[in-house]
Coordinates of C-alpha atoms and ligand atoms in Angstrom, one line a residue:
M1051 CA 2.2 26.3 20.5
S1052 CA 5.8 26.1 19.6
N1053 CA 7.6 28.0 16.9
E1054 CA 10.8 26.1 17.3
K1055 CA 13.2 26.4 14.4
L1056 CA 12.9 23.1 12.6
V1057 CA 15.0 24.0 9.6
P1058 CA 18.7 24.0 10.2
E1059 CA 20.5 26.8 8.5
K1060 CA 23.4 24.5 7.6
Q1061 CA 22.5 22.1 4.9
P1062 CA 23.4 18.5 4.9
R1063 CA 24.8 16.4 2.1
F1064 CA 22.8 14.2 -0.3
A1065 CA 21.0 11.3 1.3
S1066 CA 20.1 8.1 -0.4
W1067 CA 16.4 8.7 -0.5
L1068 CA 17.1 11.5 -2.9
A1069 CA 20.2 10.2 -4.6
E1070 CA 18.7 6.9 -5.6
P1071 CA 15.7 8.3 -7.6
M1072 CA 18.0 10.8 -9.2
F1073 CA 20.5 8.2 -10.2
R1074 CA 17.7 6.0 -11.6
N1075 CA 16.8 8.8 -14.0
K1076 CA 20.3 9.5 -15.1
H1077 CA 19.6 8.2 -18.6
I1078 CA 16.8 10.8 -19.0
Y1079 CA 19.0 13.6 -17.7
L1080 CA 21.7 12.5 -20.1
K1081 CA 19.3 13.0 -23.0
V1082 CA 18.3 16.3 -21.5
A1083 CA 22.0 17.3 -21.4
L1084 CA 22.5 16.2 -24.9
A1085 CA 19.5 18.2 -26.1
A1086 CA 20.8 21.3 -24.2
A1087 CA 24.2 20.9 -25.8
M1088 CA 22.7 20.7 -29.3
I1089 CA 20.6 23.8 -28.6
N1090 CA 23.8 25.6 -27.7
V1091 CA 25.5 24.4 -30.9
F1092 CA 22.5 25.7 -32.9
G1093 CA 22.9 29.1 -31.3
L1094 CA 26.4 29.2 -32.6
I1095 CA 25.3 28.3 -36.0
V1096 CA 22.7 31.1 -36.1
S1097 CA 25.4 33.6 -35.2
L1098 CA 27.6 32.3 -38.0
F1099 CA 24.6 32.6 -40.3
T1100 CA 24.2 36.2 -39.4
M1101 CA 27.9 36.9 -40.0
T1102 CA 27.9 35.3 -43.4
V1103 CA 24.8 37.2 -44.5
Y1104 CA 26.3 40.5 -43.5
D1105 CA 29.7 39.9 -44.9
R1106 CA 29.0 37.8 -48.0
V1107 CA 25.4 38.2 -49.0
V1108 CA 24.8 41.9 -48.3
P1109 CA 27.8 43.4 -50.2
N1110 CA 27.1 41.3 -53.4
L1111 CA 23.3 41.0 -52.9
A1112 CA 23.9 37.3 -53.5
F1113 CA 20.3 36.1 -53.3
D1114 CA 21.0 32.5 -54.3
S1115 CA 23.4 32.1 -51.4
L1116 CA 20.8 33.8 -49.1
T1117 CA 18.2 31.2 -50.2
A1118 CA 20.6 28.3 -49.5
L1119 CA 21.6 29.8 -46.1
A1120 CA 18.0 30.5 -45.2
I1121 CA 17.0 26.9 -45.9
G1122 CA 20.0 25.7 -43.9
V1123 CA 19.2 27.9 -40.9
G1124 CA 15.5 27.1 -41.2
I1125 CA 16.3 23.4 -40.8
V1126 CA 18.4 24.2 -37.8
L1127 CA 15.6 26.3 -36.3
V1128 CA 13.1 23.4 -36.7
F1129 CA 15.5 21.0 -34.9
D1130 CA 16.1 23.7 -32.3
F1131 CA 12.3 24.0 -31.7
M1132 CA 11.8 20.2 -31.4
L1133 CA 14.8 19.8 -29.1
R1134 CA 13.6 22.5 -26.8
I1135 CA 10.2 20.8 -26.5
L1136 CA 11.8 17.4 -26.0
R1137 CA 14.2 18.8 -23.4
A1138 CA 11.2 20.2 -21.4
Y1139 CA 9.3 17.0 -21.8
F1140 CA 12.2 14.7 -20.7
V1141 CA 12.8 16.9 -17.7
D1142 CA 9.1 16.6 -16.8
I1143 CA 9.2 12.9 -17.1
A1144 CA 12.3 12.6 -14.9
G1145 CA 10.8 15.1 -12.4
A1146 CA 7.5 13.1 -12.2
D1147 CA 9.4 9.9 -11.6
I1148 CA 11.6 11.3 -8.9
D1149 CA 8.7 13.0 -7.3
R1150 CA 6.8 9.7 -7.1
Q1151 CA 9.7 7.8 -5.7
I1152 CA 10.6 10.4 -3.1
G1153 CA 7.0 10.9 -2.2
D1154 CA 6.6 7.1 -1.7
N1155 CA 9.8 6.8 0.4
V1156 CA 9.0 9.8 2.6
F1157 CA 5.4 8.8 3.2
E1158 CA 6.5 5.3 4.2
R1159 CA 9.0 6.7 6.7
L1160 CA 6.4 9.1 8.0
M1161 CA 4.1 6.2 8.7
R1162 CA 6.8 4.4 10.6
I1163 CA 8.0 7.4 12.6
R1164 CA 8.8 6.8 16.2
M1165 CA 6.3 8.6 18.4
D1166 CA 8.9 9.6 21.0
M1167 CA 11.1 11.2 18.3
K1168 CA 8.4 13.1 16.5
R1169 CA 9.1 16.8 16.5
G1170 CA 6.9 19.8 15.6
S1171 CA 3.2 20.2 15.4
T1172 CA 0.9 18.6 12.9
G1173 CA 0.9 21.8 10.9
Q1174 CA 4.7 21.9 10.8
M1175 CA 4.9 18.3 9.7
T1176 CA 2.4 18.8 6.9
G1177 CA 4.3 21.9 5.9
M1178 CA 7.5 19.9 5.7
M1179 CA 5.7 17.3 3.6
R1180 CA 4.5 20.1 1.3
E1181 CA 8.1 20.9 0.6
L1182 CA 8.2 17.8 -1.6
E1183 CA 6.6 20.2 -4.1
T1184 CA 9.7 22.4 -4.1
L1185 CA 11.8 19.4 -4.7
R1186 CA 9.6 18.3 -7.6
D1187 CA 9.6 21.7 -9.1
F1188 CA 13.3 21.7 -9.0
F1189 CA 13.8 18.4 -10.7
A1190 CA 11.1 19.1 -13.2
S1191 CA 12.3 22.5 -14.2
A1192 CA 14.3 23.3 -17.3
S1193 CA 16.6 25.4 -15.2
I1194 CA 18.6 22.3 -14.3
T1195 CA 19.9 22.3 -17.8
A1196 CA 21.6 25.6 -17.2
V1197 CA 24.5 23.5 -15.8
V1198 CA 25.0 22.1 -19.4
D1199 CA 25.3 25.7 -20.7
V1200 CA 28.3 26.4 -18.5
P1201 CA 30.9 24.8 -20.7
F1202 CA 29.3 26.5 -23.7
I1203 CA 30.2 29.9 -22.1
A1204 CA 33.9 28.9 -22.8
I1205 CA 33.1 27.6 -26.3
T1206 CA 31.2 30.7 -27.1
L1207 CA 34.1 32.9 -25.9
I1208 CA 36.5 30.9 -28.1
F1209 CA 34.1 31.6 -31.1
I1210 CA 34.1 35.3 -30.3
G1211 CA 37.9 35.3 -30.1
A1212 CA 38.1 33.5 -33.4
I1213 CA 35.7 35.9 -35.2
G1214 CA 36.4 39.2 -33.5
G1215 CA 39.8 38.8 -31.9
P1216 CA 40.4 41.2 -29.0
I1217 CA 36.7 42.0 -28.7
V1218 CA 36.4 38.8 -26.6
W1219 CA 37.8 40.8 -23.6
V1220 CA 34.5 42.6 -23.2
P1221 CA 32.5 39.6 -22.1
I1222 CA 35.6 38.1 -20.3
V1223 CA 35.7 41.2 -18.1
I1224 CA 32.0 41.2 -17.4
I1225 CA 31.5 37.6 -16.6
P1226 CA 33.4 37.6 -13.3
F1227 CA 31.2 40.4 -11.9
V1228 CA 28.1 38.3 -12.5
I1229 CA 29.8 35.2 -10.9
V1230 CA 31.0 37.3 -7.9
A1231 CA 27.5 38.7 -7.4
G1232 CA 26.1 35.2 -7.5
W1233 CA 28.6 33.9 -5.0
A1234 CA 28.2 36.8 -2.7
T1235 CA 24.4 36.5 -2.5
H1236 CA 24.3 32.8 -2.1
P1237 CA 25.0 32.4 1.6
A1238 CA 22.4 35.1 2.4
L1239 CA 19.9 33.4 0.1
D1240 CA 20.5 30.1 1.9
R1241 CA 19.9 31.6 5.3
L1242 CA 16.9 33.6 4.2
A1243 CA 15.4 30.5 2.5
A1244 CA 15.6 28.6 5.7
K1245 CA 14.2 31.5 7.7
S1246 CA 11.3 32.1 5.3
M1247 CA 10.5 28.4 5.3
N1248 CA 10.4 28.4 9.1
G1249 CA 8.0 31.3 8.8
G1250 CA 5.9 29.3 6.3
L1251 CA 5.8 26.3 8.7
F1252 CA 4.6 28.5 11.6
K1253 CA 1.8 29.9 9.4
Q1254 CA 0.9 26.4 8.3
S1255 CA 0.7 25.2 11.9
V1256 CA -1.6 28.1 13.0
L1257 CA -3.8 27.4 10.0
V1258 CA -4.0 23.6 10.5
E1259 CA -4.8 24.0 14.2
S1260 CA -7.5 26.6 13.6
I1261 CA -9.2 24.9 10.8
S1262 CA -9.2 21.4 12.3
S1263 CA -10.7 22.7 15.5
L1264 CA -13.0 25.3 14.0
E1265 CA -16.0 24.4 16.1
M1266 CA -14.0 24.8 19.3
V1267 CA -12.3 27.9 18.1
K1268 CA -15.7 29.5 17.4
T1269 CA -17.6 28.4 20.4
S1270 CA -15.0 29.0 23.1
G1271 CA -14.0 32.4 21.7
A1272 CA -10.5 31.4 20.6
A1273 CA -10.8 33.2 17.3
G1274 CA -9.0 36.3 18.7
L1275 CA -6.1 34.3 20.0
M1276 CA -5.7 32.4 16.7
R1277 CA -6.0 35.6 14.7
K1278 CA -3.2 37.1 16.7
R1279 CA -1.0 34.1 16.1
W1280 CA -1.9 34.1 12.5
L1281 CA -0.9 37.8 12.0
N1282 CA 2.3 37.1 13.9
A1283 CA 3.1 34.3 11.6
I1284 CA 2.3 36.4 8.5
D1285 CA 4.6 39.2 9.7
E1286 CA 7.4 36.9 10.4
H1287 CA 7.1 35.1 7.2
S1288 CA 6.6 38.1 4.9
D1289 CA 9.7 39.8 6.5
S1290 CA 12.0 37.0 5.6
S1291 CA 10.5 36.1 2.3
L1292 CA 10.6 39.8 1.3
R1293 CA 14.3 39.9 1.9
Q1294 CA 14.8 36.6 0.2
R1295 CA 13.1 37.9 -2.9
L1296 CA 15.0 41.1 -2.9
V1297 CA 18.4 39.3 -2.7
S1298 CA 17.6 36.9 -5.4
T1299 CA 16.2 39.7 -7.6
I1300 CA 19.4 41.6 -7.1
A1301 CA 21.5 38.6 -8.3
V1302 CA 19.3 37.9 -11.2
T1303 CA 19.1 41.5 -12.3
I1304 CA 22.9 41.9 -12.2
A1305 CA 23.1 39.0 -14.5
T1306 CA 20.4 40.4 -16.9
S1307 CA 22.1 43.8 -16.9
A1308 CA 25.5 42.2 -17.6
N1309 CA 23.8 40.7 -20.7
S1310 CA 23.0 44.2 -22.1
I1311 CA 26.3 45.6 -21.0
A1312 CA 28.1 42.9 -22.9
Y1313 CA 26.1 43.5 -26.0
I1314 CA 26.6 47.2 -26.0
G1315 CA 30.2 47.0 -25.0
V1316 CA 30.9 44.7 -27.9
V1317 CA 29.2 47.0 -30.3
I1318 CA 31.1 50.0 -29.0
V1319 CA 34.5 48.3 -29.0
G1320 CA 33.7 46.7 -32.4
V1321 CA 33.3 50.1 -34.0
F1322 CA 37.0 50.9 -33.1
L1323 CA 38.1 47.5 -34.5
I1324 CA 36.1 48.1 -37.7
A1325 CA 37.8 51.5 -38.0
E1326 CA 41.2 49.8 -37.8
R1327 CA 40.0 47.2 -40.3
E1328 CA 40.5 44.4 -37.8
M1329 CA 36.9 43.3 -38.1
T1330 CA 34.0 43.2 -40.6
T1331 CA 30.5 44.5 -39.8
G1332 CA 29.2 40.9 -40.1
A1333 CA 31.8 39.8 -37.5
L1334 CA 30.6 42.6 -35.2
V1335 CA 27.0 41.6 -35.5
A1336 CA 27.9 37.9 -34.9
C1337 CA 30.1 38.9 -31.9
S1338 CA 27.3 41.0 -30.3
I1339 CA 24.9 38.1 -30.6
L1340 CA 27.5 35.7 -29.3
A1341 CA 28.4 38.0 -26.4
G1342 CA 24.8 37.9 -25.3
R1343 CA 24.8 34.2 -25.6
A1344 CA 28.0 33.9 -23.5
V1345 CA 26.5 35.9 -20.7
Q1346 CA 23.0 34.6 -20.9
P1347 CA 23.6 31.3 -19.2
L1348 CA 24.8 33.2 -16.2
T1349 CA 21.3 34.7 -15.8
Q1350 CA 19.9 31.2 -15.8
I1351 CA 22.5 30.1 -13.3
A1352 CA 21.7 33.0 -11.1
T1353 CA 18.0 31.9 -11.2
L1354 CA 19.1 28.3 -10.7
L1355 CA 21.2 29.3 -7.6
S1356 CA 18.3 31.0 -5.9
R1357 CA 16.2 28.0 -6.7
I1358 CA 18.9 25.7 -5.3
S1359 CA 18.8 27.6 -2.0
A1360 CA 15.0 27.0 -1.7
T1361 CA 15.5 23.4 -2.8
R1362 CA 18.3 22.7 -0.4
T1363 CA 16.2 24.1 2.4
A1364 CA 13.3 21.9 1.4
Y1365 CA 15.7 19.0 1.2
A1366 CA 17.1 19.7 4.6
Q1367 CA 13.6 19.7 6.1
I1368 CA 12.6 16.4 4.4
N1369 CA 15.9 14.9 5.3
G1370 CA 15.4 15.9 8.9
L1371 CA 12.1 14.0 8.7
M1372 CA 13.8 11.1 7.0
S1373 CA 16.4 10.9 9.7
I1374 CA 13.9 10.5 12.5
P1375 CA 14.4 6.9 13.6
S1376 CA 11.7 4.4 12.5
E1377 CA 9.8 2.0 14.6
G1378 CA 10.7 -1.6 14.6
P1379 CA 13.7 -3.7 15.6
L1380 CA 17.2 -2.9 14.4
G1381 CA 17.9 -6.5 13.4
E1382 CA 15.7 -8.9 11.4
P1383 CA 12.1 -8.5 12.7
L1384 CA 9.9 -11.4 13.8
H1385 CA 6.7 -11.7 11.8
P1386 CA 4.1 -13.1 14.1
A1387 CA 1.4 -15.0 12.3
R1388 CA -1.1 -15.3 15.1
L1389 CA -0.3 -14.5 18.6
N1390 CA -1.7 -16.3 21.6
G1391 CA -2.2 -13.1 23.5
R1392 CA -0.1 -13.5 26.7
I1393 CA 0.9 -10.0 27.7
E1394 CA 3.5 -9.3 30.3
L1395 CA 5.0 -6.1 31.7
R1396 CA 8.1 -6.7 33.7
G1397 CA 9.6 -3.9 35.8
V1398 CA 8.4 -1.2 33.4
D1399 CA 9.5 2.4 34.0
F1400 CA 8.2 4.9 31.5
K1401 CA 8.5 8.6 31.1
Y1402 CA 7.2 10.6 28.1
P1403 CA 9.9 12.5 26.2
G1404 CA 10.4 15.9 27.8
A1405 CA 8.3 15.0 30.9
T1406 CA 9.9 15.4 34.3
E1407 CA 8.0 12.6 36.1
K1408 CA 7.6 8.9 35.3
T1409 CA 4.2 8.0 34.1
L1410 CA 4.7 4.4 34.9
E1411 CA 7.0 3.1 37.6
D1412 CA 8.1 -0.4 38.2
F1413 CA 4.9 -1.8 36.7
N1414 CA 4.5 -5.5 36.8
L1415 CA 1.6 -7.4 35.3
T1416 CA 0.9 -10.6 33.4
I1417 CA -2.2 -11.2 31.4
E1418 CA -2.8 -14.8 30.4
P1419 CA -4.2 -15.6 26.9
G1420 CA -7.9 -15.3 26.9
Q1421 CA -8.0 -13.3 30.1
R1422 CA -10.2 -10.2 30.1
V1423 CA -8.8 -7.5 32.3
A1424 CA -10.3 -4.2 33.1
F1425 CA -8.0 -1.3 34.1
I1426 CA -9.5 1.4 36.2
G1427 CA -8.0 4.3 38.0
R1428 CA -8.0 8.1 38.3
V1429 CA -7.6 10.6 35.5
G1430 CA -4.0 10.7 34.5
S1431 CA -3.0 7.5 36.3
G1432 CA -1.3 6.0 33.3
K1433 CA -4.0 3.7 31.8
S1434 CA -3.8 4.9 28.2
T1435 CA -0.1 5.0 28.5
L1436 CA -0.2 1.2 29.3
A1437 CA -2.1 0.6 26.1
R1438 CA 0.4 2.7 24.1
L1439 CA 3.2 0.6 25.5
M1440 CA 1.5 -2.7 24.7
L1441 CA 1.0 -1.4 21.1
G1442 CA 4.7 -0.5 20.8
L1443 CA 3.9 3.1 20.2
Y1444 CA 6.3 4.0 22.9
Q1445 CA 9.1 2.0 24.5
P1446 CA 9.8 1.8 28.2
Q1447 CA 13.0 3.2 29.5
E1448 CA 13.4 0.3 31.9
G1449 CA 11.9 -3.1 31.9
L1450 CA 10.2 -5.2 29.2
V1451 CA 6.8 -5.3 27.5
M1452 CA 6.4 -8.9 26.2
I1453 CA 3.7 -10.6 24.2
D1454 CA 3.8 -14.4 24.0
G1455 CA 7.1 -14.2 25.9
T1456 CA 8.9 -12.1 23.3
D1457 CA 10.0 -8.5 23.8
I1458 CA 7.6 -6.6 21.5
R1459 CA 10.6 -4.6 20.2
Q1460 CA 11.6 -7.7 18.2
F1461 CA 8.3 -7.9 16.4
D1462 CA 7.6 -6.3 13.0
T1463 CA 5.3 -3.5 14.1
L1464 CA 2.8 -4.0 11.4
G1465 CA 2.6 -7.7 12.2
L1466 CA 2.2 -7.0 15.9
R1467 CA -0.5 -4.5 15.5
A1468 CA -2.4 -6.7 13.0
N1469 CA -2.8 -9.1 16.0
I1470 CA -4.3 -6.4 18.2
G1471 CA -7.7 -4.9 17.7
T1472 CA -7.5 -1.3 19.0
A1473 CA -10.0 1.3 19.9
L1474 CA -8.0 4.2 21.5
Q1475 CA -9.4 6.8 23.8
E1476 CA -9.7 9.4 21.1
T1477 CA -12.0 8.2 18.4
V1478 CA -10.6 9.1 15.1
L1479 CA -12.2 8.2 11.8
L1480 CA -10.7 8.9 8.4
S1481 CA -12.3 10.6 5.4
G1482 CA -13.9 8.2 3.0
T1483 CA -16.8 5.7 3.3
V1484 CA -17.8 3.9 6.4
R1485 CA -16.9 0.7 4.7
E1486 CA -13.3 1.9 4.2
N1487 CA -13.2 3.1 7.8
I1488 CA -14.0 -0.4 9.0
A1489 CA -12.1 -2.5 6.6
L1490 CA -9.2 -0.1 6.0
D1491 CA -8.3 -2.0 2.8
R1492 CA -7.1 -4.9 4.9
P1493 CA -7.2 -7.9 2.6
H1494 CA -8.6 -10.4 5.1
I1495 CA -11.6 -8.3 5.8
D1496 CA -14.3 -8.8 3.3
D1497 CA -17.9 -7.6 3.4
T1498 CA -19.1 -10.5 5.4
E1499 CA -16.5 -9.9 8.1
M1500 CA -17.2 -6.2 8.0
L1501 CA -20.9 -6.8 8.6
R1502 CA -20.2 -9.3 11.4
A1503 CA -18.0 -6.8 13.2
S1504 CA -20.5 -4.0 12.6
E1505 CA -23.3 -6.1 14.1
I1506 CA -21.3 -6.7 17.2
S1507 CA -20.2 -3.2 17.7
G1508 CA -23.7 -1.9 17.1
A1509 CA -22.7 0.1 14.0
H1510 CA -25.1 -2.0 11.9
S1511 CA -28.2 -0.9 13.7
F1512 CA -27.8 2.7 12.7
M1513 CA -25.9 2.2 9.4
G1514 CA -29.1 0.4 8.2
Q1515 CA -31.1 3.5 8.8
I1516 CA -28.8 6.0 7.1
T1517 CA -29.2 6.4 3.3
N1518 CA -26.1 5.1 1.5
G1519 CA -25.4 2.9 4.6
Y1520 CA -21.8 1.7 4.5
D1521 CA -21.1 3.8 1.5
L1522 CA -21.8 7.0 3.4
K1523 CA -18.9 9.3 2.8
L1524 CA -17.4 10.9 5.8
A1525 CA -15.5 14.1 5.9
D1526 CA -12.2 14.4 7.8
R1527 CA -12.0 12.7 11.1
G1528 CA -15.5 11.2 10.7
E1529 CA -17.5 14.4 10.4
G1530 CA -21.1 13.4 9.6
L1531 CA -21.6 11.0 12.4
S1532 CA -22.4 11.5 16.1
G1533 CA -19.9 10.8 18.7
G1534 CA -21.4 7.5 19.8
Q1535 CA -21.8 6.4 16.2
R1536 CA -18.1 7.1 15.6
Q1537 CA -17.3 5.1 18.6
S1538 CA -19.3 2.1 17.3
I1539 CA -17.5 2.3 14.0
T1540 CA -14.1 2.4 15.7
L1541 CA -15.1 -0.7 17.6
A1542 CA -16.2 -2.5 14.4
R1543 CA -12.8 -1.6 13.0
A1544 CA -11.1 -3.2 16.0
L1545 CA -13.2 -6.3 16.0
A1546 CA -13.0 -6.9 12.3
G1547 CA -10.8 -9.9 11.5
G1548 CA -11.1 -11.3 15.0
P1549 CA -7.6 -10.5 16.3
P1550 CA -6.5 -12.5 19.4
I1551 CA -5.8 -9.4 21.5
L1552 CA -8.2 -6.5 22.0
I1553 CA -7.3 -3.2 23.6
F1554 CA -10.2 -0.9 24.2
D1555 CA -9.7 2.5 25.9
E1556 CA -13.0 4.0 27.1
P1557 CA -14.8 2.3 24.2
T1558 CA -18.3 3.4 25.3
S1559 CA -17.6 6.8 26.8
A1560 CA -19.9 8.5 24.2
M1561 CA -22.8 5.9 24.4
D1562 CA -26.0 5.9 26.3
S1563 CA -26.3 3.1 28.9
Q1564 CA -28.9 1.1 26.9
T1565 CA -26.6 1.0 23.8
E1566 CA -23.7 0.2 26.1
N1567 CA -25.5 -2.7 27.7
Q1568 CA -26.6 -4.2 24.4
L1569 CA -23.0 -3.9 23.2
I1570 CA -21.6 -5.6 26.3
D1571 CA -24.0 -8.5 25.8
R1572 CA -22.7 -9.0 22.3
L1573 CA -19.1 -8.5 23.4
V1574 CA -19.3 -11.2 26.1
D1575 CA -19.4 -13.8 23.4
E1576 CA -17.1 -12.1 21.0
T1577 CA -14.3 -11.6 23.5
K1578 CA -14.4 -15.2 24.7
G1579 CA -11.0 -16.8 24.3
K1580 CA -9.4 -13.5 23.5
T1581 CA -7.1 -11.3 25.6
L1582 CA -9.0 -8.2 26.4
V1583 CA -7.4 -5.0 27.8
L1584 CA -10.3 -2.8 28.8
I1585 CA -9.6 0.6 30.1
T1586 CA -12.7 2.3 31.5
H1587 CA -14.3 4.7 34.0
R1588 CA -17.7 3.1 33.4
T1589 CA -18.8 0.5 35.9
G1590 CA -21.2 -1.2 33.5
L1591 CA -18.3 -2.3 31.3
L1592 CA -16.7 -4.2 34.2
R1593 CA -19.2 -6.9 33.6
L1594 CA -17.0 -7.9 30.7
A1595 CA -13.9 -8.4 32.8
D1596 CA -12.7 -11.5 34.6
R1597 CA -10.1 -9.5 36.4
I1598 CA -9.7 -5.9 37.5
V1599 CA -6.5 -3.9 37.9
I1600 CA -6.6 -0.6 39.7
V1601 CA -3.9 1.7 38.5
D1602 CA -2.8 4.6 40.6
K1603 CA 0.0 7.1 39.9
G1604 CA 1.6 4.7 37.4
K1605 CA 1.6 1.7 39.7
V1606 CA -0.7 -1.3 40.3
A1607 CA -2.8 -0.4 43.4
A1608 CA -4.9 -3.5 43.4
D1609 CA -5.2 -6.6 41.2
G1610 CA -7.5 -9.5 41.4
P1611 CA -10.6 -11.3 40.2
R1612 CA -13.5 -9.0 39.4
E1613 CA -15.7 -9.9 42.3
Q1614 CA -13.0 -9.5 44.8
I1615 CA -11.9 -6.1 43.6
L1616 CA -15.5 -4.9 43.3
A1617 CA -16.1 -6.0 46.9
Q1618 CA -13.0 -4.1 47.9
L1619 CA -14.3 -1.0 46.2
Q1620 CA -17.7 -1.4 47.9
R1621 CA -16.3 -1.7 51.4
P1622 CA -14.8 1.7 52.0
R1623 CA -18.0 3.2 50.6
A1624 CA -20.1 1.1 53.0
A1625 CA -17.8 2.1 55.9
A1626 CA -18.3 5.8 55.0
Ligands
LIG2542 P1 -7.6 9.2 31.6 O1 -8.4 8.4 32.5 O2 -7.8 10.7 31.8 O3 -7.6 8.8 30.2 P2 -5.0 7.9 31.8 O4 -4.9 7.1 33.0 O5 -5.3 7.3 30.5 O6 -6.0 9.1 32.1 P3 -2.6 8.7 30.5 O7 -3.2 9.2 29.2 O8 -2.0 7.4 30.5 O9 -3.7 8.7 31.7 O10 -1.6 9.8 31.0 C1 -0.8 9.6 32.2 C2 0.1 10.8 32.4 O11 1.0 10.9 31.3 C3 -0.6 12.1 32.5 O12 -0.1 12.7 33.7 C4 -0.2 12.9 31.3 O13 0.1 14.2 31.7 C5 1.0 12.2 30.8 N1 1.0 12.1 29.3 C6 0.0 11.5 28.6 N2 0.3 11.6 27.2 C7 1.5 12.3 27.2 C8 2.3 12.7 26.1 N3 2.0 12.4 24.8 N4 3.4 13.4 26.4 C9 3.7 13.7 27.6 N5 3.0 13.3 28.7 C10 1.9 12.6 28.5
LIG2543 MG1 -6.7 7.6 29.1

């Protein structure tokens, strides 16, 4: 289990996957900014109202003026209320739209990620994807509008100057302290945000691993180990997130205190100004309200800054994911309609990323269309790797993998794989119904085709006996079915649509020999005229093949018609 640091502590610039959705919503954000500006103006009006009441209404007890003023300010308050709600609503709309677009872009990229470039465990990757929430929260939070409040700090100060003269120096002196506090804590916040996120990812990967292999963890006594890792992750995470909170609390609290200090400072200084008859009581009250208003946006900005740190870290993560190269050709891809199924490997050398030894070395092989080839060989000889190369999941470092005479790197990967029915060594079903698992929402696979494929794979024989049949809902990874049943469904999935190429890796490893035999009988007809790559340890299955290739240490050890290779295999045994 790796706890490699996936989140860089230095943050990159805006990428188009984020900039585009933001830009698309600029009209909404403009409205939001306008609403925020109006709300600020209303704040100024309220302070003017207070001043007028103190200075004009109170001394003369002018109730008529008070009524008029009250009506005026009442209208302002109603608008203020509506604008605040609209502002929040607009921000939510923009946030939801951005979230949807980013989510779509990121998921699309995730599905096309190059296997050899993939970094981090499943848990870490899901953790990264979860950071989309942080981005959404940011774009959908009213705190973005704090930016609009910044110019109003200056406007409010001008107002204070106009009403109270020199009293304006009180907030002017205080504001820099808040700004400096914000600036000073920002780098630490950025660093801590990245650290705490790494801790979070570590936690997530322990969790995902433990939960997804719960049966194994329980039965083989791995609970202790996982618990130790979990506690480790918690400690690491809580340490950094604790410090992160502390730093951001300090910045926000400094801003909040500055608010009170500005208010009290204005009141104290105001008394002196009133004594010197430079200011009225109404002006003092208005100025104290305004001083609060001038400093208040800073509190919001302090909050915004700490939020930006978290958001930038989330952004850096997702951006890291988005910059992993995608599968598929660099130029215009070829979209194969239906392939003939000629597979050729020419001088293929392949090494897994990070591995020290080559898994395949100078591998040469041609499979003609319609040929059925069985690959046999020892554990770890490279058979499954061959299948992965033919599917374009990995690319050879040397040599070519060609289908129908074209380097498969030139094909559109979706188009290529649509031509290949695949049942990989590890049987994986998805959550959802059995029907969904076989048809996978592929448009050309209707119920008739699904049933045909199920009948061949043998899935139909037990689906008929299960209540709900094809609508049986499976939990994650096909929980709810036996191992052999899962394998049948995987085979049905591969056969559905009748692709010209079939790649089966140990398709019957979980089946009893009777089921296997019946399956082979049906497959003999089904695979006629199709290119079949059959990887197996089971001799029964060899009946399906016209040709057998023995793979040993990443090389072809023997290759020939079935009977010939089988005879070769018998001979040494007979000699012994
Ligand atoms: P088996 O019969 O057990 O399925 P195989 O012939 O299918 O074996 P492969 O899965 O192709 O063997 O693996 C060949 C070699 O490549 C093995 O030595 C294995 O250690 C290595 N290998 C397989 N998958 C990876 C991977 N994802 N990353 C690094 N090395 C791998
Ligand atoms: Mg294998």
